[in-house]
Coordinates of N, CA, C and O in Angstrom, one line a residue:
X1 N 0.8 -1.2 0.0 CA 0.0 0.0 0.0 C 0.9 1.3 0.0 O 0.6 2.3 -0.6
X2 N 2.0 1.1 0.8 CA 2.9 2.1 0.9 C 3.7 2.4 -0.4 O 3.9 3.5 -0.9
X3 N 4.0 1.3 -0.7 CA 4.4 1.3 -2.9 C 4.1 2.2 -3.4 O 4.8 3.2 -3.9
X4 N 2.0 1.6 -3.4 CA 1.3 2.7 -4.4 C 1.3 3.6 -4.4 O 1.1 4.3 -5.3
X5 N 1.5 4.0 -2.6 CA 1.0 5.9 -2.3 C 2.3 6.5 -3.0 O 2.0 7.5 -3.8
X6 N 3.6 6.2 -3.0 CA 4.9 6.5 -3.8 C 4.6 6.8 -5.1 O 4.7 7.8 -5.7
X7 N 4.2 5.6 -5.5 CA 3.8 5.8 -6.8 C 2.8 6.8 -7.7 O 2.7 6.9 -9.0
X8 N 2.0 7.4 -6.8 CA 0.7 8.0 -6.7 C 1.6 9.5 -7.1 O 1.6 10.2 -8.1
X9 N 2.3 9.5 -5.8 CA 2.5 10.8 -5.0 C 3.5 11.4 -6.4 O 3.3 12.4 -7.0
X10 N 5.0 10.1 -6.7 CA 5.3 10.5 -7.7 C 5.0 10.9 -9.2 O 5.7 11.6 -9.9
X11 N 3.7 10.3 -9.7 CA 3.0 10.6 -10.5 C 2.7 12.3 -10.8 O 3.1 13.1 -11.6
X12 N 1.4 12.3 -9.5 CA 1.2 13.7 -9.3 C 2.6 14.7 -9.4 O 2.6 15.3 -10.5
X13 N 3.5 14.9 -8.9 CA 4.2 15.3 -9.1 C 5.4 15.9 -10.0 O 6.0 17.0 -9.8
X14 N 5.6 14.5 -11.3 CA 5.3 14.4 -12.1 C 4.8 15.5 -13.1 O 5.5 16.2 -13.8
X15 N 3.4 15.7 -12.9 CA 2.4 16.0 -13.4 C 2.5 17.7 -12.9 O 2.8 18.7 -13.6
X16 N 2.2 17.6 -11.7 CA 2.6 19.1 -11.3 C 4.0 19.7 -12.0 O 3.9 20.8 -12.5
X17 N 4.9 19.3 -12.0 CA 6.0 19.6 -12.9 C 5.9 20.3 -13.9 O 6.3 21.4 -13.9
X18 N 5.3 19.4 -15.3 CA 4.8 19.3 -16.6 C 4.3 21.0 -16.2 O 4.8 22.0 -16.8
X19 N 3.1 21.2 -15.1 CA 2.7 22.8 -15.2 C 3.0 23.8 -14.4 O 2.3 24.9 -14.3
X20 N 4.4 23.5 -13.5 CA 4.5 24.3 -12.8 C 5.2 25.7 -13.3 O 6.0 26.3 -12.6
X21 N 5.0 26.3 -14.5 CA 4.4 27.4 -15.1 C 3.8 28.2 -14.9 O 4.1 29.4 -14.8
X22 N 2.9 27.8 -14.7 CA 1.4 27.5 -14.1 C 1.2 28.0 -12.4 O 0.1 28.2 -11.9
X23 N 1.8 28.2 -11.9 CA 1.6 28.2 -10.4 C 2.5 29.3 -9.7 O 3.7 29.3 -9.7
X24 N 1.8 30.1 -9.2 CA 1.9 31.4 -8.6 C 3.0 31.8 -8.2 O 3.7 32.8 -8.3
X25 N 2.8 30.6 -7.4 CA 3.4 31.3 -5.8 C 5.3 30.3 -5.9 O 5.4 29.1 -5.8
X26 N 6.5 31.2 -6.1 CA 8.0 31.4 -6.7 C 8.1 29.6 -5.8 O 8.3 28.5 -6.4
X27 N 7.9 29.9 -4.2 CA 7.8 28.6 -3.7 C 8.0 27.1 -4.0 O 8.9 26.3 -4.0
X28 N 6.4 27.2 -4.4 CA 6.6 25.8 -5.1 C 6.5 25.6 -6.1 O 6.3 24.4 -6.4
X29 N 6.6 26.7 -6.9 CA 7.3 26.5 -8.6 C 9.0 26.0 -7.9 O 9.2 24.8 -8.2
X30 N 9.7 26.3 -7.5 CA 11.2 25.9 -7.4 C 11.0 24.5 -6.6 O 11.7 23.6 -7.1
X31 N 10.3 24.2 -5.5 CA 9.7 22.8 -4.9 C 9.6 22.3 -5.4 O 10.4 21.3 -5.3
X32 N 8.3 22.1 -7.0 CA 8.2 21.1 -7.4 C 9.2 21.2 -8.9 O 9.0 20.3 -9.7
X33 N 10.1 22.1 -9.1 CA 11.4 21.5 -10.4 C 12.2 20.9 -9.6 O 12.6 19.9 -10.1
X34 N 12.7 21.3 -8.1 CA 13.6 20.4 -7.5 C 13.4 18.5 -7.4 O 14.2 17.6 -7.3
X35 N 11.3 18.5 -7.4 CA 11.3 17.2 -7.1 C 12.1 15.9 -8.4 O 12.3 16.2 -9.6
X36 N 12.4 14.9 -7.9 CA 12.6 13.9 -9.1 C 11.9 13.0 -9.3 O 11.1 12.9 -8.3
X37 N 11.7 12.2 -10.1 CA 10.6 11.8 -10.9 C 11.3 10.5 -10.4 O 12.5 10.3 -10.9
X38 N 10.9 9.6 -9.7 CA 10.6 8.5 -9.6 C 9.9 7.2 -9.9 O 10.1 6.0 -9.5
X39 N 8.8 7.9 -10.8 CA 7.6 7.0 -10.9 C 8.2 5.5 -11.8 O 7.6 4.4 -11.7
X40 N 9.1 5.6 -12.4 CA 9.9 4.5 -13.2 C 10.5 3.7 -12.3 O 10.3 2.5 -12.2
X41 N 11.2 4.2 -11.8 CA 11.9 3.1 -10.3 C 11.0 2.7 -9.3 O 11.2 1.6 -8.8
X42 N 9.9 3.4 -8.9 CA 8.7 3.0 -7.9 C 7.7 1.7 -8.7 O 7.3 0.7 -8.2
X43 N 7.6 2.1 -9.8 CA 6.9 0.9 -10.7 C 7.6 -0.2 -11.2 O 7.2 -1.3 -11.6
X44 N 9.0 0.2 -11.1 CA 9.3 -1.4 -11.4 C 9.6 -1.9 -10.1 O 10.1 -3.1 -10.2
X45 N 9.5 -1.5 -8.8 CA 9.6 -2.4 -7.9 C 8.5 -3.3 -7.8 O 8.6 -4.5 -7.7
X46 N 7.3 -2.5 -7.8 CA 5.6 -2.8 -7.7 C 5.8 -4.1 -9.4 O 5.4 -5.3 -9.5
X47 N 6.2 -3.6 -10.1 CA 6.4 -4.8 -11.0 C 7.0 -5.7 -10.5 O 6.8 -6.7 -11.2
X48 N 8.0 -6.1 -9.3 CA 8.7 -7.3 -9.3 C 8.1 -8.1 -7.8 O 8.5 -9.2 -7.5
X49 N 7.2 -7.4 -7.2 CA 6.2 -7.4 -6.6 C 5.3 -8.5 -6.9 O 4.6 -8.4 -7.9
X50 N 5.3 -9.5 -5.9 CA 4.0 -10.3 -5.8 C 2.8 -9.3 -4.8 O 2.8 -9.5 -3.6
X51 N 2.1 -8.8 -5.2 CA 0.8 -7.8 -4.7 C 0.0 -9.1 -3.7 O -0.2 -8.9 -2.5
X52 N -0.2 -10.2 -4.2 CA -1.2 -10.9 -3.0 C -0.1 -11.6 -2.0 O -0.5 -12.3 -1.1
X53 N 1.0 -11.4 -2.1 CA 1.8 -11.7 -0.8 C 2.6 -11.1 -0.1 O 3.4 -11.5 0.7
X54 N 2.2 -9.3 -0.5 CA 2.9 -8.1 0.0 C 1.5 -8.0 0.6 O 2.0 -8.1 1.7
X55 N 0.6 -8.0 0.8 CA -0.6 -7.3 1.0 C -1.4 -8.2 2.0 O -2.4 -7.9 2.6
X56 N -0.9 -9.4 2.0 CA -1.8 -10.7 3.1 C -1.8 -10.4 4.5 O -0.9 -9.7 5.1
X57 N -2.9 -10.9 5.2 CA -3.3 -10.2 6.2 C -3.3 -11.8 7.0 O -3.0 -12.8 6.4
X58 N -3.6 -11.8 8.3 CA -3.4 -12.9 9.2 C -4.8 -13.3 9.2 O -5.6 -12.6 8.5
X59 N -5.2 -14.0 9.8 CA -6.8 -14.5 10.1 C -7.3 -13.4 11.1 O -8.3 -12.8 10.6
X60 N -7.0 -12.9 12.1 CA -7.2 -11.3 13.0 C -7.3 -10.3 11.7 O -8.1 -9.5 12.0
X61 N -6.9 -10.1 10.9 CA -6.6 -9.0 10.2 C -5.5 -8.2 10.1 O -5.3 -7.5 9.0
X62 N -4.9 -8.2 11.1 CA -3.2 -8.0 11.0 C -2.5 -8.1 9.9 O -2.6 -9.1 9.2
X63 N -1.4 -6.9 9.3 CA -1.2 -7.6 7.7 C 0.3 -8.2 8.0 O 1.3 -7.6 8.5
X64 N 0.2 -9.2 7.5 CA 1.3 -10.4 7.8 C 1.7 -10.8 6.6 O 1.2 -11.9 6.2
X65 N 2.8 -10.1 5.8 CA 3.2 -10.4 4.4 C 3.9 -11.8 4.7 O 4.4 -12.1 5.8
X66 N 3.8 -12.6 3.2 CA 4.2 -13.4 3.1 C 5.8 -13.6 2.0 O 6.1 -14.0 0.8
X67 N 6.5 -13.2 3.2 CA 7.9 -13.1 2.9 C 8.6 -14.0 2.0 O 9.5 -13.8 1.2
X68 N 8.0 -14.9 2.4 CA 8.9 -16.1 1.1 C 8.5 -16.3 -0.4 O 9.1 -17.1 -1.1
X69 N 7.0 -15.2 -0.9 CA 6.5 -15.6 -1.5 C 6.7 -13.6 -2.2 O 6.3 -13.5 -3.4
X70 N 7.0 -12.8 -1.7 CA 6.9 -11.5 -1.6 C 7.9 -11.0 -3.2 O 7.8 -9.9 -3.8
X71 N 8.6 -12.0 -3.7 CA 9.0 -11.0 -5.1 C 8.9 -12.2 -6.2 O 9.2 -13.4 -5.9
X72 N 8.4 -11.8 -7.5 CA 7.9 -12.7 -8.6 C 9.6 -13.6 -9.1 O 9.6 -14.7 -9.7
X73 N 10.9 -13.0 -8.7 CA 11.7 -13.8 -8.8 C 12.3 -14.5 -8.2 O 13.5 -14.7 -8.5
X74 N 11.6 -15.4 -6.9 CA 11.3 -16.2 -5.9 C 11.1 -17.6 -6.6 O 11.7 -18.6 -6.2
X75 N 10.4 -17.6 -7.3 CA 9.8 -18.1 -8.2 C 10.6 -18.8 -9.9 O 10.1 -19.6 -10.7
X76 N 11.8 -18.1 -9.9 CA 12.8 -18.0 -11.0 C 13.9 -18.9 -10.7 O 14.5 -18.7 -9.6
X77 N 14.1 -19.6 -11.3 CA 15.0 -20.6 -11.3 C 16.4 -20.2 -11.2 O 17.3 -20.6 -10.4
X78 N 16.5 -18.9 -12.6 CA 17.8 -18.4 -12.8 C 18.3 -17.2 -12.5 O 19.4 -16.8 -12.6
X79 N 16.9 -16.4 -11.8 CA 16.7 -15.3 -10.9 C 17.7 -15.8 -9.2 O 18.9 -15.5 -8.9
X80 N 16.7 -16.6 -8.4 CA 17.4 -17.0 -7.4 C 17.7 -18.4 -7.4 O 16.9 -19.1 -6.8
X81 N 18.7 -18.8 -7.9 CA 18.3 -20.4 -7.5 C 17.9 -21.2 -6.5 O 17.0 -22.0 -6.4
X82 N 19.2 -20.6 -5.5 CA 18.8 -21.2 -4.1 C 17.3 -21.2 -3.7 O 16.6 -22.2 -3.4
X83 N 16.9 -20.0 -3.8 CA 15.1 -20.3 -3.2 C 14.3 -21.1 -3.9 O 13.5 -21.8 -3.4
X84 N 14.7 -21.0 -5.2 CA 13.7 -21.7 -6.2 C 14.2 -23.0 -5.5 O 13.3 -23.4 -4.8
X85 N 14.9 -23.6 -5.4 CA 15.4 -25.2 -5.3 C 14.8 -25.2 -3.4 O 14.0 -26.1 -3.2
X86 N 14.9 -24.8 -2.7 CA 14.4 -24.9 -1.3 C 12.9 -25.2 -1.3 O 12.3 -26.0 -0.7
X87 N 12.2 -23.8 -2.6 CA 10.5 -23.9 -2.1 C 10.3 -25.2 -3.2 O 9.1 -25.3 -3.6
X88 N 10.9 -26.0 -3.5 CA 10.7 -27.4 -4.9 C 11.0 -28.3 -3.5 O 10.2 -29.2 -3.2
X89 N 12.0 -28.0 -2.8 CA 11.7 -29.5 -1.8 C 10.4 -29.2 -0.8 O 9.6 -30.0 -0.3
X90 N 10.5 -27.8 -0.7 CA 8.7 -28.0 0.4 C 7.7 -28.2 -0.1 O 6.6 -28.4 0.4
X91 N 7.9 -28.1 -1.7 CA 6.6 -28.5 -2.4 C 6.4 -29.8 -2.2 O 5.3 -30.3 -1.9
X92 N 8.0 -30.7 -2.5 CA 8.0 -32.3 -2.5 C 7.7 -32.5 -1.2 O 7.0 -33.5 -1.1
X93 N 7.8 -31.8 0.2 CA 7.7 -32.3 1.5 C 5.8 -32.4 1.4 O 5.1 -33.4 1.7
X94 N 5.3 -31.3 1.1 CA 3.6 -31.1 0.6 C 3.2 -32.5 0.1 O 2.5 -33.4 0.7
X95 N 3.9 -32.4 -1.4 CA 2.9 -33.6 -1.6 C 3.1 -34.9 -1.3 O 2.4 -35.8 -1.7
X96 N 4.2 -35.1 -0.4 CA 4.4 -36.1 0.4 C 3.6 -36.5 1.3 O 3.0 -37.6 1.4
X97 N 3.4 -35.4 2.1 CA 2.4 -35.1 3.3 C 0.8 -35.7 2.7 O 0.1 -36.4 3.3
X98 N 0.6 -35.0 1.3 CA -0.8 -35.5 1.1 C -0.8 -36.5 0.7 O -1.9 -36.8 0.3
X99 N 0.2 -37.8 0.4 CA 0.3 -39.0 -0.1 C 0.4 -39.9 1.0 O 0.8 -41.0 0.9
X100 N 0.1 -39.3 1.8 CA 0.3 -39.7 3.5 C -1.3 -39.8 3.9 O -1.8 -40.7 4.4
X101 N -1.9 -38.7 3.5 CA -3.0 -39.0 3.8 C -3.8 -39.7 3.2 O -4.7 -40.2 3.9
X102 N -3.8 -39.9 2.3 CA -4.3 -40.9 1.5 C -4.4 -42.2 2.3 O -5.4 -42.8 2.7
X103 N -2.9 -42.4 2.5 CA -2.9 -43.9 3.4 C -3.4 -43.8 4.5 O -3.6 -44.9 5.1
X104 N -3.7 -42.9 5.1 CA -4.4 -42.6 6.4 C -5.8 -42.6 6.6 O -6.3 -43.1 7.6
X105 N -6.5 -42.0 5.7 CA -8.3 -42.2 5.3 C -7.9 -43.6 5.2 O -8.6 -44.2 5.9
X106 N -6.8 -44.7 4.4 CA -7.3 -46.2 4.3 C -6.9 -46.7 5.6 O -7.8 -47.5 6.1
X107 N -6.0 -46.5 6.3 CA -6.1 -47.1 7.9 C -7.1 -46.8 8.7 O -7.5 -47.7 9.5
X108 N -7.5 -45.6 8.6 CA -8.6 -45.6 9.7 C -10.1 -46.0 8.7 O -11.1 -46.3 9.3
X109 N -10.0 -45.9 7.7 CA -11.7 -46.4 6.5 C -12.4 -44.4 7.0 O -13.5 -44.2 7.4
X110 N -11.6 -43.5 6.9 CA -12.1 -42.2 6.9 C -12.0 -41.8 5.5 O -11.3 -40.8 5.3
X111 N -12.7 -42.4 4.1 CA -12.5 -41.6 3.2 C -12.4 -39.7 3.2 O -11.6 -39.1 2.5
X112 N -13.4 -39.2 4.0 CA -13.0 -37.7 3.8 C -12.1 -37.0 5.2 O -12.4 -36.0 5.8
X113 N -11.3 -37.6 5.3 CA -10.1 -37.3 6.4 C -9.5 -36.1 5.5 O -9.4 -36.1 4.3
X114 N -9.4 -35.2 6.4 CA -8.6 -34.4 5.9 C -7.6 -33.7 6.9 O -7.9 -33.7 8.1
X115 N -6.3 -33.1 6.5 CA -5.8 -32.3 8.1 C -6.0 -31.2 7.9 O -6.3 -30.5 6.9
X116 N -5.9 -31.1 9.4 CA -6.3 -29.9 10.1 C -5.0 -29.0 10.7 O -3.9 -29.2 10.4
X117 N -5.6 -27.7 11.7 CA -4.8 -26.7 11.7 C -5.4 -26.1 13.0 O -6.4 -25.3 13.1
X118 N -4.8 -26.6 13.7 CA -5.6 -25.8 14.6 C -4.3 -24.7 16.0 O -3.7 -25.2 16.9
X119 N -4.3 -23.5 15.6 CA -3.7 -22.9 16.7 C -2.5 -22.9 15.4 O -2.6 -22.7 14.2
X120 N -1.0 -23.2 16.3 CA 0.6 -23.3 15.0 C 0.6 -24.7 15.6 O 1.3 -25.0 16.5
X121 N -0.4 -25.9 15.0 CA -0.2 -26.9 15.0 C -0.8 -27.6 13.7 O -2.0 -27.8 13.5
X122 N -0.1 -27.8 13.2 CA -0.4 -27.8 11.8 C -0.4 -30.1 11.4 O 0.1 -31.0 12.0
X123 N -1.3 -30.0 10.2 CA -1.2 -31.6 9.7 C -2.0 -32.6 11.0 O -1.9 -33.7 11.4
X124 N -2.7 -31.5 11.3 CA -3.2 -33.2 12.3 C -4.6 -33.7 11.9 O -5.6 -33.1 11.5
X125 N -4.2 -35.0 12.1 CA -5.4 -36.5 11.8 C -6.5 -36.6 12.8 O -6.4 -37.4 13.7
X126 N -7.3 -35.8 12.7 CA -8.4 -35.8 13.5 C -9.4 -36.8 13.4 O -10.3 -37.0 12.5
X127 N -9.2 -37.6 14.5 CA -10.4 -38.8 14.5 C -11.0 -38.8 15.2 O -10.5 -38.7 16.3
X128 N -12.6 -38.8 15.2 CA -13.6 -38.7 16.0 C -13.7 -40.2 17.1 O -13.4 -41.4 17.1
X129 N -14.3 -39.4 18.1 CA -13.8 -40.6 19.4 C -14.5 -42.1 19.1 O -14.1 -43.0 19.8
X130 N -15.1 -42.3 18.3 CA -16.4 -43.3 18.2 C -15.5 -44.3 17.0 O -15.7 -45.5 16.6
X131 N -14.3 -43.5 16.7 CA -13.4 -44.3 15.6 C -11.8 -44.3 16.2 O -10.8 -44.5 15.5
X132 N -11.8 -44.1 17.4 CA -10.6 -43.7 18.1 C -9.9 -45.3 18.3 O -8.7 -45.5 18.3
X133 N -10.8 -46.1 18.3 CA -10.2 -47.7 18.1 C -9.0 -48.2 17.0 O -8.3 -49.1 17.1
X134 N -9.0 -47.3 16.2 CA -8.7 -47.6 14.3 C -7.0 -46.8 14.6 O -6.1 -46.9 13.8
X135 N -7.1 -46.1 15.5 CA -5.7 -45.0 15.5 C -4.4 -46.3 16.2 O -4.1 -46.9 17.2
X136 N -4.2 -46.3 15.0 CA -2.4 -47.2 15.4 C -1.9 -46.6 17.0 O -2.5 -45.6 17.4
X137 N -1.1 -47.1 17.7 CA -0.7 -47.5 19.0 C 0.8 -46.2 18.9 O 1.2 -45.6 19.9
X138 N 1.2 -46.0 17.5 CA 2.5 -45.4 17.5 C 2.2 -43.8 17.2 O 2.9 -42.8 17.3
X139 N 0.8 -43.8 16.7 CA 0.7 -42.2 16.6 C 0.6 -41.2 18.1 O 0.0 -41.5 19.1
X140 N 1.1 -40.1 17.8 CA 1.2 -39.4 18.8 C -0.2 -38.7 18.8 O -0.7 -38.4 17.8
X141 N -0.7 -38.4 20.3 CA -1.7 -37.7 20.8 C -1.2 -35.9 21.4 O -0.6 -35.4 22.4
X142 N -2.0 -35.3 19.7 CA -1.5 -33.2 19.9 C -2.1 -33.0 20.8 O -1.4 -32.7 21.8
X143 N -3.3 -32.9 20.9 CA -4.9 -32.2 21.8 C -5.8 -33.5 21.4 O -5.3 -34.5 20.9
X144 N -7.0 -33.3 21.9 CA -8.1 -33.9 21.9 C -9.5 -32.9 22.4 O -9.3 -32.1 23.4
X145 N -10.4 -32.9 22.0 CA -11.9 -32.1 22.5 C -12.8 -33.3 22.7 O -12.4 -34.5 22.5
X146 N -14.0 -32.8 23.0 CA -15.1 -34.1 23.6 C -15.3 -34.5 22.2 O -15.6 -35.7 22.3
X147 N -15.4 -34.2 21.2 CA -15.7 -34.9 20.5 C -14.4 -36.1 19.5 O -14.7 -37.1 18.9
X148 N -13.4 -35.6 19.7 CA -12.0 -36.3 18.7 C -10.8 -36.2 18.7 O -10.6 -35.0 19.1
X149 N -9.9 -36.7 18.5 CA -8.9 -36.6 19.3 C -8.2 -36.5 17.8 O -8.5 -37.1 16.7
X150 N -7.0 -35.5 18.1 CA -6.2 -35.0 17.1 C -4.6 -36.1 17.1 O -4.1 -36.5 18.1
X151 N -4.2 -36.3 16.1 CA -3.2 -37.0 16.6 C -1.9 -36.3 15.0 O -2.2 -35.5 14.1
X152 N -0.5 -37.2 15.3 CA 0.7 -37.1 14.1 C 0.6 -38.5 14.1 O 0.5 -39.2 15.1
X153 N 0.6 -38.8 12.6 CA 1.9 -40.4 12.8 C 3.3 -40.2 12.8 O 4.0 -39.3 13.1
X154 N 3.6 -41.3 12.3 CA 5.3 -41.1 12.9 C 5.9 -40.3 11.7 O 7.0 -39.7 11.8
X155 N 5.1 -40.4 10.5 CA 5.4 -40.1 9.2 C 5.0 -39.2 8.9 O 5.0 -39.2 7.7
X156 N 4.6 -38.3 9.4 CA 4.1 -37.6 9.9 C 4.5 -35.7 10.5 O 4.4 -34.6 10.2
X157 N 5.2 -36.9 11.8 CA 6.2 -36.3 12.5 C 7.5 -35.8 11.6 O 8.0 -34.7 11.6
X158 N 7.8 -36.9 10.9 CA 9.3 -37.0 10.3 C 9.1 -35.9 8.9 O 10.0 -35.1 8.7
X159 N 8.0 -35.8 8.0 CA 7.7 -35.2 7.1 C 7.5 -33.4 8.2 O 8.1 -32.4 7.7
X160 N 7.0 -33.4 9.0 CA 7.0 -31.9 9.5 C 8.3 -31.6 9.9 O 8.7 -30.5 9.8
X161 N 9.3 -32.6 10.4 CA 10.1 -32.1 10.6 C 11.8 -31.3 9.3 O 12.6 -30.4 9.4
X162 N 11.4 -32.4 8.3 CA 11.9 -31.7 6.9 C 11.2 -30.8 6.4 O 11.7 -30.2 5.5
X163 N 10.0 -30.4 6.6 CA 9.4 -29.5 6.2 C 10.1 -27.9 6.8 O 10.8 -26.9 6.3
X164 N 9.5 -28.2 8.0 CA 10.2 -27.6 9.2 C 11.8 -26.6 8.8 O 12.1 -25.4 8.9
X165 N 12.3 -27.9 8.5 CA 14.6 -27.3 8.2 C 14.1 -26.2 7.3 O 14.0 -25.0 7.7
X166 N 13.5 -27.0 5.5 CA 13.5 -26.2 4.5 C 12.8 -24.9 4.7 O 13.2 -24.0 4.0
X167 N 11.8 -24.6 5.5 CA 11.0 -23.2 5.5 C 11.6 -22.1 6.7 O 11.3 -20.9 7.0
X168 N 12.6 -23.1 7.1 CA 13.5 -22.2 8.0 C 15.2 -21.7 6.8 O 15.9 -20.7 6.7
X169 N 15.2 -23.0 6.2 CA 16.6 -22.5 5.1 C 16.0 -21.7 4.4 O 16.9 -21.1 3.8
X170 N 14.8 -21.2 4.1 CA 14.0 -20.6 2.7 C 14.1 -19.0 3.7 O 14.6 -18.0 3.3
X171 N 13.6 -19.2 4.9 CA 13.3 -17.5 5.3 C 14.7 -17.1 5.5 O 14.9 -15.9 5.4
X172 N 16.1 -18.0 6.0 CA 17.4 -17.6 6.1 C 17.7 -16.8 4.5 O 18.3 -15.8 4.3
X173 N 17.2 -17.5 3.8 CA 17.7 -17.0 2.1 C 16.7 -16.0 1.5 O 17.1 -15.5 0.5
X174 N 15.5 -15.7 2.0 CA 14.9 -14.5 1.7 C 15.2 -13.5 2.6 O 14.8 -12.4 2.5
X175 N 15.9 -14.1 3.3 CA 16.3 -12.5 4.1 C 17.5 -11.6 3.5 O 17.6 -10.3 3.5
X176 N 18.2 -12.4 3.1 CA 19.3 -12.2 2.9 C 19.1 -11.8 1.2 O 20.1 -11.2 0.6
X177 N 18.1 -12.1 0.5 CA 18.3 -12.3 -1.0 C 18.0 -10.4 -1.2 O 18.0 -9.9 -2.3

């Protein structure tokens, strides 16, 4: 938002320039020839700009950009490598995770299992207590409420935990990029 008002402000500016001819008072006729025209450097930043991950807001409403995701050459192989090759293994850790569940709707017979999120507890296998029989002996118990009990498997565990390294190596290399 702060981009645009730059870009706004330099525009106008700009623009007042083109007529400050035009304008009375010796002041800011000399004000606005002094100003510089920026609008070319402010727009190509807003061009290299991912706008829905400069601008994301938290579930409160809080705006909580999303840093790893914040410039379109993140995303570039030959732009950054390193990041590009970091967010390719959290992708692989992703769809690992969902090929996990798959096998987990067939252990427990939950075809619409899905994970959950609850609080910064992320991937958990929520089984309702009436099916709490079906949960293997080796999965760990997150939380539980009266109605179901949240749990990790071990594969689970081990998949959050590479997940985990890579999205910590990814924000060390977007900080720095």
């Amino acid at each position: 938002v702060l981009l645009k008002t730059f870009v706004q402000l330099s525009t106008l500016l700009r623009d007042a320039k083109a007529q400050s001819s035009a304008l009375s008072s010796s002041l800011l006729r000399s004000l606005v020839a002094c100003s510089v025209d920026s609008t070319g450097m402010l727009s190509g930043f807003m061009e290299e700009m991912e706008e829905a991950a400069a601008t994301a807001c938290s579930s409160s409403g809080k705006p909580d950009p999303d840093y790893r995701n914040i410039l379109k050459g993140f995303n570039d192989s030959e732009q950054y490598p390193e990041i590009y090759q970091v967010k390719q293994s959290i992708s692989q850790v992703e769809e690992r995770l969902d090929e996990h569940l798959i096998e987990c709707r067939k252990i427990l017979s939950m075809p619409s299992l899905e994970y959950k999120t609850v609080l910064v507890s992320t991937y958990l296998l929520e089984v309702p207590n009436e099916k709490k029989g079906r949960v293997p002996k080796d999965w760990l118990t997150i939380n539980s409420t009266k109605a179901a009990g949240r749990y990790h498997s071990p594969q689970v565990r081990s998949l959050l935990q590479e997940l985990q390294f890579h999205q910590e190596k990814l924000d060390g290399l977007v900080s720095s990029a």
